[in-house]
mmCIF file of C-alpha atoms and ligand atoms in Angstrom:
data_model
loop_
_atom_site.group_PDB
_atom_site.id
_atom_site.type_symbol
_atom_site.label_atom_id
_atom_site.label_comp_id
_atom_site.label_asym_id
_atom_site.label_seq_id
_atom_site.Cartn_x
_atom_site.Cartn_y
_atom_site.Cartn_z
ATOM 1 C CA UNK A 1 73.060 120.411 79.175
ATOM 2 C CA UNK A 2 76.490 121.564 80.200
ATOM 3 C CA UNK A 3 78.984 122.781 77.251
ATOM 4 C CA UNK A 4 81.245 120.333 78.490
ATOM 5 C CA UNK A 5 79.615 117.280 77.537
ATOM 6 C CA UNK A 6 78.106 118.580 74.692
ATOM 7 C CA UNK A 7 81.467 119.007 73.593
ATOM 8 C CA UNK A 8 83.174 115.452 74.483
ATOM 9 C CA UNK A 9 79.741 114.000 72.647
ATOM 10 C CA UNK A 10 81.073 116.016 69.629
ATOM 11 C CA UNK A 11 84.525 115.328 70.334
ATOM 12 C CA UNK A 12 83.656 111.445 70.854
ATOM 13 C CA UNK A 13 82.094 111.573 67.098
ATOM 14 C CA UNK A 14 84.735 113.600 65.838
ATOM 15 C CA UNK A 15 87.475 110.999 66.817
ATOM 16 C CA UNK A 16 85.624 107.811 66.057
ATOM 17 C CA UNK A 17 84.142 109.388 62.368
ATOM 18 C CA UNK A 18 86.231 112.192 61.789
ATOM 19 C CA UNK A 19 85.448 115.734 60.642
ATOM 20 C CA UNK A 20 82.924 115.241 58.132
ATOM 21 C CA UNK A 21 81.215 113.038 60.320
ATOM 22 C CA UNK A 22 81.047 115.736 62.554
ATOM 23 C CA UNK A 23 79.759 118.393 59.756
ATOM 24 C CA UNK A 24 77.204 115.592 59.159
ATOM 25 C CA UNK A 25 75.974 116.042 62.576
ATOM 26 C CA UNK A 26 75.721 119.386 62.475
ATOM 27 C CA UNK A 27 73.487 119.145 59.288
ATOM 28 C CA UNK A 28 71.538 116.976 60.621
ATOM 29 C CA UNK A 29 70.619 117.913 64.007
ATOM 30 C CA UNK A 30 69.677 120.912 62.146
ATOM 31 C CA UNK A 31 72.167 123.021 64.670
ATOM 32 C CA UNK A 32 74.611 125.690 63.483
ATOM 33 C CA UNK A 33 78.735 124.239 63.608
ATOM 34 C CA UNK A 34 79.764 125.863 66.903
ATOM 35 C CA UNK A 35 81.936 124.810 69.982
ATOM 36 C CA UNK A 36 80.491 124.997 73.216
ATOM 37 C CA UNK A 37 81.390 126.825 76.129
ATOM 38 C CA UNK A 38 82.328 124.518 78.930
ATOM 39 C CA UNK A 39 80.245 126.024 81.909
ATOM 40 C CA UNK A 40 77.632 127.247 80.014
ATOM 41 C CA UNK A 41 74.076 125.359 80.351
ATOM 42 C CA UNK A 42 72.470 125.170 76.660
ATOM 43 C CA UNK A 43 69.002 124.036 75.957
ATOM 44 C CA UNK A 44 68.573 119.892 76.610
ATOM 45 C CA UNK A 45 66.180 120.246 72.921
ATOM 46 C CA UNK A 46 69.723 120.923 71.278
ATOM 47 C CA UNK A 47 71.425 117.842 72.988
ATOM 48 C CA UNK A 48 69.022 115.732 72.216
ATOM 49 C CA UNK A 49 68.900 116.787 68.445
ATOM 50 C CA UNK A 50 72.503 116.402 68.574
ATOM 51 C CA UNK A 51 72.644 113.352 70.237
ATOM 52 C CA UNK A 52 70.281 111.915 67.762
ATOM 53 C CA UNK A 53 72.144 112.611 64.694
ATOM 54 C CA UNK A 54 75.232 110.998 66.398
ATOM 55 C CA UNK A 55 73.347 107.913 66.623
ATOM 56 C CA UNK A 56 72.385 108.327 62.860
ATOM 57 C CA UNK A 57 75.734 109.357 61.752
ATOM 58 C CA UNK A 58 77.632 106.732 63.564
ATOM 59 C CA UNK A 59 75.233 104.120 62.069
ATOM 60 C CA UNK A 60 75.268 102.596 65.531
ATOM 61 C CA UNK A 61 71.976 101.572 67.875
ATOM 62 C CA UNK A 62 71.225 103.987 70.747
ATOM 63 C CA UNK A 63 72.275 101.640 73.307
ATOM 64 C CA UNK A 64 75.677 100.975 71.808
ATOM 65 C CA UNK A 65 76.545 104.610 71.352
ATOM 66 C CA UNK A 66 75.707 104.848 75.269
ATOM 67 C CA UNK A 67 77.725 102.022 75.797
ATOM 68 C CA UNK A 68 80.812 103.237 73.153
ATOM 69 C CA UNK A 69 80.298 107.012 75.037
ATOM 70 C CA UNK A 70 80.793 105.997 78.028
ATOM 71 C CA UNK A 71 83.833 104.289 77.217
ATOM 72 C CA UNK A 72 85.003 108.021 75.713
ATOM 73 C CA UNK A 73 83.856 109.713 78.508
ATOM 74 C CA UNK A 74 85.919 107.441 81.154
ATOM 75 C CA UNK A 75 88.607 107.108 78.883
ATOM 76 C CA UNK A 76 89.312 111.363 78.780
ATOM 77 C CA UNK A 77 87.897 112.262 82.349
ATOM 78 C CA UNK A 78 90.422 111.109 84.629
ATOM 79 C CA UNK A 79 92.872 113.040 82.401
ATOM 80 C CA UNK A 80 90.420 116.389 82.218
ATOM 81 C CA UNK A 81 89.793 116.343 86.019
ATOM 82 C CA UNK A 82 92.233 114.463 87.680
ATOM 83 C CA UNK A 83 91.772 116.735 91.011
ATOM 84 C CA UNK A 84 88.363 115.181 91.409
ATOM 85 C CA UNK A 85 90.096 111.712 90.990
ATOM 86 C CA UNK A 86 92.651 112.117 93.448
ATOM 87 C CA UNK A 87 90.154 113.758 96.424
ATOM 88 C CA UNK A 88 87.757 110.572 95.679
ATOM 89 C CA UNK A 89 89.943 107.581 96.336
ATOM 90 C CA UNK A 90 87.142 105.055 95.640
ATOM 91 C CA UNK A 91 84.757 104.059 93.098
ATOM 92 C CA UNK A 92 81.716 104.743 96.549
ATOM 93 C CA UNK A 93 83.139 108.244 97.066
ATOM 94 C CA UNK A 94 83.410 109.304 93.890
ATOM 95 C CA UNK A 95 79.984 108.325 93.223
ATOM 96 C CA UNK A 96 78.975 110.172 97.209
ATOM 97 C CA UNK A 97 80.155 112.914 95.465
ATOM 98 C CA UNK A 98 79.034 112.951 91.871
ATOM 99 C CA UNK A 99 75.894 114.807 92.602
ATOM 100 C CA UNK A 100 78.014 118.261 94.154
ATOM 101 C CA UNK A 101 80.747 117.333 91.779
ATOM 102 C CA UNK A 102 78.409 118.112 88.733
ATOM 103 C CA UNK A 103 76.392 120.952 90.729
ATOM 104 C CA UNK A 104 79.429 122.862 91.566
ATOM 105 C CA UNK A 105 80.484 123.005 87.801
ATOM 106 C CA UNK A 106 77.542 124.892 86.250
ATOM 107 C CA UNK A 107 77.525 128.017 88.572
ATOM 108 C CA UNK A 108 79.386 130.808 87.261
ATOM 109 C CA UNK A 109 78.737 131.344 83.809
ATOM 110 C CA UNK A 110 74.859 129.532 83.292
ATOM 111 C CA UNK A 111 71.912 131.655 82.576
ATOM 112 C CA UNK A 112 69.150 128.796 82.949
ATOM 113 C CA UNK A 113 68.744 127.311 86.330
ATOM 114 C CA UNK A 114 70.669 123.801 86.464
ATOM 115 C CA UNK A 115 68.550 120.637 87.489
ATOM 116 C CA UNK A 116 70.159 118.106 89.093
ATOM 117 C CA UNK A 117 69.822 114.716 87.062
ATOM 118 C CA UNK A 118 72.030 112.542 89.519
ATOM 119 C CA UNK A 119 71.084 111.871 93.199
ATOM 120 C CA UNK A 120 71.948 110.299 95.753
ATOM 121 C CA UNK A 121 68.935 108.427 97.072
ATOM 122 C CA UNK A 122 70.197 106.103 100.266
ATOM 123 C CA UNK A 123 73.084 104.788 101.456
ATOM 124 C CA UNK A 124 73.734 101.130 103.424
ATOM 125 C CA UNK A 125 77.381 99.803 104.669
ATOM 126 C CA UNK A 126 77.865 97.581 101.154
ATOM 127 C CA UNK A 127 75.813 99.830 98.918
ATOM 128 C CA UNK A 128 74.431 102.823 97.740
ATOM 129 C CA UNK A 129 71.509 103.508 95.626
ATOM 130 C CA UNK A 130 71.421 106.474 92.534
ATOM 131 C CA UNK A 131 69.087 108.200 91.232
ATOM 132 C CA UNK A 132 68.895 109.536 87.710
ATOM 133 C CA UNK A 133 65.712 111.632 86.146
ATOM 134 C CA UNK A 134 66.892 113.003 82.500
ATOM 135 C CA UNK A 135 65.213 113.777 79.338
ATOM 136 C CA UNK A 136 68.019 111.957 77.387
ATOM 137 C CA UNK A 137 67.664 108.653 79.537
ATOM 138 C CA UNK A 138 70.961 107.679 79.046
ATOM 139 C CA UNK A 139 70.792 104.725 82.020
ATOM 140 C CA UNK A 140 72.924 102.665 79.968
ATOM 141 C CA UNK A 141 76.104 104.842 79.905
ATOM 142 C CA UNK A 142 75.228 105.634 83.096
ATOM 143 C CA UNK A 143 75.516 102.083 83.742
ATOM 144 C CA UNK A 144 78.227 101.480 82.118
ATOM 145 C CA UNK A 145 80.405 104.302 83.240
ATOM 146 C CA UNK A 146 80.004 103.275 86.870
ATOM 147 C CA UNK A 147 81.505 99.815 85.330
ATOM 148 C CA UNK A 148 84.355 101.469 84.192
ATOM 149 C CA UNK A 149 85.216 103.538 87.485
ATOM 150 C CA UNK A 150 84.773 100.377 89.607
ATOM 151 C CA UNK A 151 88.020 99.327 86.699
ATOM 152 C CA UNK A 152 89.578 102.581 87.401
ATOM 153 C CA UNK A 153 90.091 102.084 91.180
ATOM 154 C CA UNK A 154 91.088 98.570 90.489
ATOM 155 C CA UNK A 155 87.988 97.777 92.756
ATOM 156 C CA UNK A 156 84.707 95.240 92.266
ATOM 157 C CA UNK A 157 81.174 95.517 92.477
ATOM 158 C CA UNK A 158 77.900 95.527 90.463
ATOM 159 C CA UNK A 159 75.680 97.715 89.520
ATOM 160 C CA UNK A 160 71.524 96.826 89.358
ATOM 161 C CA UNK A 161 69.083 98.856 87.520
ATOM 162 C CA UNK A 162 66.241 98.828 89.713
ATOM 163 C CA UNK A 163 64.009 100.577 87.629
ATOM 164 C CA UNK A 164 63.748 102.692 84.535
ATOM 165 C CA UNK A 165 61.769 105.401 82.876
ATOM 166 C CA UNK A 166 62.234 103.942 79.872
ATOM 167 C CA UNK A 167 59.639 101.436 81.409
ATOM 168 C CA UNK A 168 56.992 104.246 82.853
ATOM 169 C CA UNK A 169 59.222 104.397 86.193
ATOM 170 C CA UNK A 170 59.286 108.172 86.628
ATOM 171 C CA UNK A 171 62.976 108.167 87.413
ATOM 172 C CA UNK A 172 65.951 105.209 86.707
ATOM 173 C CA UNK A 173 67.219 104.134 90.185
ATOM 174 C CA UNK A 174 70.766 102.247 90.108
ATOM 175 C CA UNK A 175 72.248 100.452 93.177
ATOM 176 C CA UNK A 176 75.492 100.006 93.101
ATOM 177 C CA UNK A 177 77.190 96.961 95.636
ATOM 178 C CA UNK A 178 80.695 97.407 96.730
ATOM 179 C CA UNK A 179 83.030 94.595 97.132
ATOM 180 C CA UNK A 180 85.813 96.774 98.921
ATOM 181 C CA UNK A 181 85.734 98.000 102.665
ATOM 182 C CA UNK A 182 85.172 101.741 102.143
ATOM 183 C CA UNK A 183 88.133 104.032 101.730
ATOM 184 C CA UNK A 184 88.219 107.049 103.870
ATOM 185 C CA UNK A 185 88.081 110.624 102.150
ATOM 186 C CA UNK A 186 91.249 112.272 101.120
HETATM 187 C C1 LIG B 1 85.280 114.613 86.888
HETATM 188 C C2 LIG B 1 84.506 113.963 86.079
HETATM 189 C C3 LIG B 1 83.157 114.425 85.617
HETATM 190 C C4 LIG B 1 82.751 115.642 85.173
HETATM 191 C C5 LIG B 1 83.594 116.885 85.025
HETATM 192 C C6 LIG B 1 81.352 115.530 84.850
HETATM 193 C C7 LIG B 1 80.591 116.539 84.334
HETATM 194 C C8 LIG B 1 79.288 116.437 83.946
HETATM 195 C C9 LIG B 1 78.493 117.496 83.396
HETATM 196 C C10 LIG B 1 78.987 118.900 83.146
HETATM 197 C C11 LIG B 1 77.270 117.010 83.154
HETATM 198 C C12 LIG B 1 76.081 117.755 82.547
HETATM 199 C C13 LIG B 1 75.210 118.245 83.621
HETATM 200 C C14 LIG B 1 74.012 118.935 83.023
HETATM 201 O O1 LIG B 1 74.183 119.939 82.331
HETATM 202 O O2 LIG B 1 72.895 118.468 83.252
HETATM 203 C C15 LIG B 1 77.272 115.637 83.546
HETATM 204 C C16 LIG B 1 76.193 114.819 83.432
HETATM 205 C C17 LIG B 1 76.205 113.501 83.812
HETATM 206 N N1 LIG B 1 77.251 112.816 84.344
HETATM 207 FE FE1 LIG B 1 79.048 113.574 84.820
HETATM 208 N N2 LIG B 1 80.914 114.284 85.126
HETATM 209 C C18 LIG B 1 81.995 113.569 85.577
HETATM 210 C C19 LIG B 1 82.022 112.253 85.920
HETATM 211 C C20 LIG B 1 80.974 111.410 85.797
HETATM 212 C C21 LIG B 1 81.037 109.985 86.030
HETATM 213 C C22 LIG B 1 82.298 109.228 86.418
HETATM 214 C C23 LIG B 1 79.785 109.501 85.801
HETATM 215 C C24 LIG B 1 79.270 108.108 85.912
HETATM 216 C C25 LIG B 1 79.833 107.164 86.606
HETATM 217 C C26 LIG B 1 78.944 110.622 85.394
HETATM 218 C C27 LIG B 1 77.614 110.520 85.094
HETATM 219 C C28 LIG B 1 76.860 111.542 84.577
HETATM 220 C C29 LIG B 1 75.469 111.391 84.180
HETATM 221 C C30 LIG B 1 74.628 110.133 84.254
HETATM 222 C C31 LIG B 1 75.057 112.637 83.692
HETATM 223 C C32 LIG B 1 73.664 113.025 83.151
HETATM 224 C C33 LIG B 1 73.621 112.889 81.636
HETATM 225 C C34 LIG B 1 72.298 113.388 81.121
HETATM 226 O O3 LIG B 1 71.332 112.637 81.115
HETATM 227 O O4 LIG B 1 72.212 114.562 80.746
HETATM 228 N N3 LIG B 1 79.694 111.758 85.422
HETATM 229 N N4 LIG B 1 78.507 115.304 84.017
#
């Protein structure tokens, strides 16, 4: 996993729990206090171990702290990447896009090879359909954070799960409906 969200998951825990929250995590996950460098691809074990103590430490279910995460995330990324924003005027584009958007990021500094975990499976005039394959199945603020871009444009949709690998599927494939004629590229 990328530095960069390994570091607004620790960022999202130190802001909702505060800093010994945060040292809690630390203990937990069993992973030495350290800030991650943004491009930098670390091991998806530590994530996960990190990830999991956050859950503990927030006292929260796993599928609210996807939920409450991906509130965070949407919350500080239009004000960390607001170039990416402004090229993808709509909530279909930005989505198009999401799959080079987080490929591009990883290249300069990583040592292991970067897997893609979002694709873009098929496209129709009202829809397109996602693909996600990740060890930390995080569907639901997946889900959720495609909710909150559709707000962002000021645009509507839904979004259908149409399956899961939390239920044997061997990847989670989301279509997402747009309401709004398509918006032409910047
Ligand atoms: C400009 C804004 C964004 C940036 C900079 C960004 C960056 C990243 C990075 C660095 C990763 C980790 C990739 C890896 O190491 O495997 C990632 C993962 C992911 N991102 Fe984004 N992202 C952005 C916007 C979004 C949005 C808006 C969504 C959803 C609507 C999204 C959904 C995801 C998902 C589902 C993952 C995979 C999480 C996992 O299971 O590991 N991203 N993103």
């Amino acid at each position: 996993m990328m530095g960069h969200v390994v570091n607004l998951l620790l960022e999202f825990v130190r802001e909702n729990a505060g800093d010994k929250a945060l040292q809690e995590v630390f203990e937990q996950a069993n992973v030495e206090p350290a800030s991650y460098r943004f491009e930098v691809i670390y091991p998806e074990a530590e994530f996960a171990s990190l990830l999991a103590a956050c859950i503990k430490v927030l006292g929260t279910t796993p599928g609210d702290a996807e939920i409450a995460f991906a509130e965070y995330f949407m919350q500080v990324s239009p004000r960390l990447f607001a170039a990416y924003f402004e090229v993808s005027p709509s909530t279909r584009l930005f989505l198009e896009r999401l799959p080079e958007l987080h490929r591009s990021l990883p290249k300069a500094a990583s040592e292991l090879p970067f897997r893609d975990k979002v694709s873009l499976l098929g496209a129709r005039s009202d829809a397109i359909r996602l693909g996600y394959e990740s060890p930390h199945e995080l569907c639901k603020f997946f889900i959720h954070a495609i909710g909150l871009l559709f707000k962002y444009y000021g645009e509507t949709g839904d979004c259908i799960e149409l399956c899961c690998t939390r239920e044997g599927a061997p990847r989670c494939e989301i279509e997402v409906r747009f309401d709004d004629e398509p918006v032409a590229a910047a």
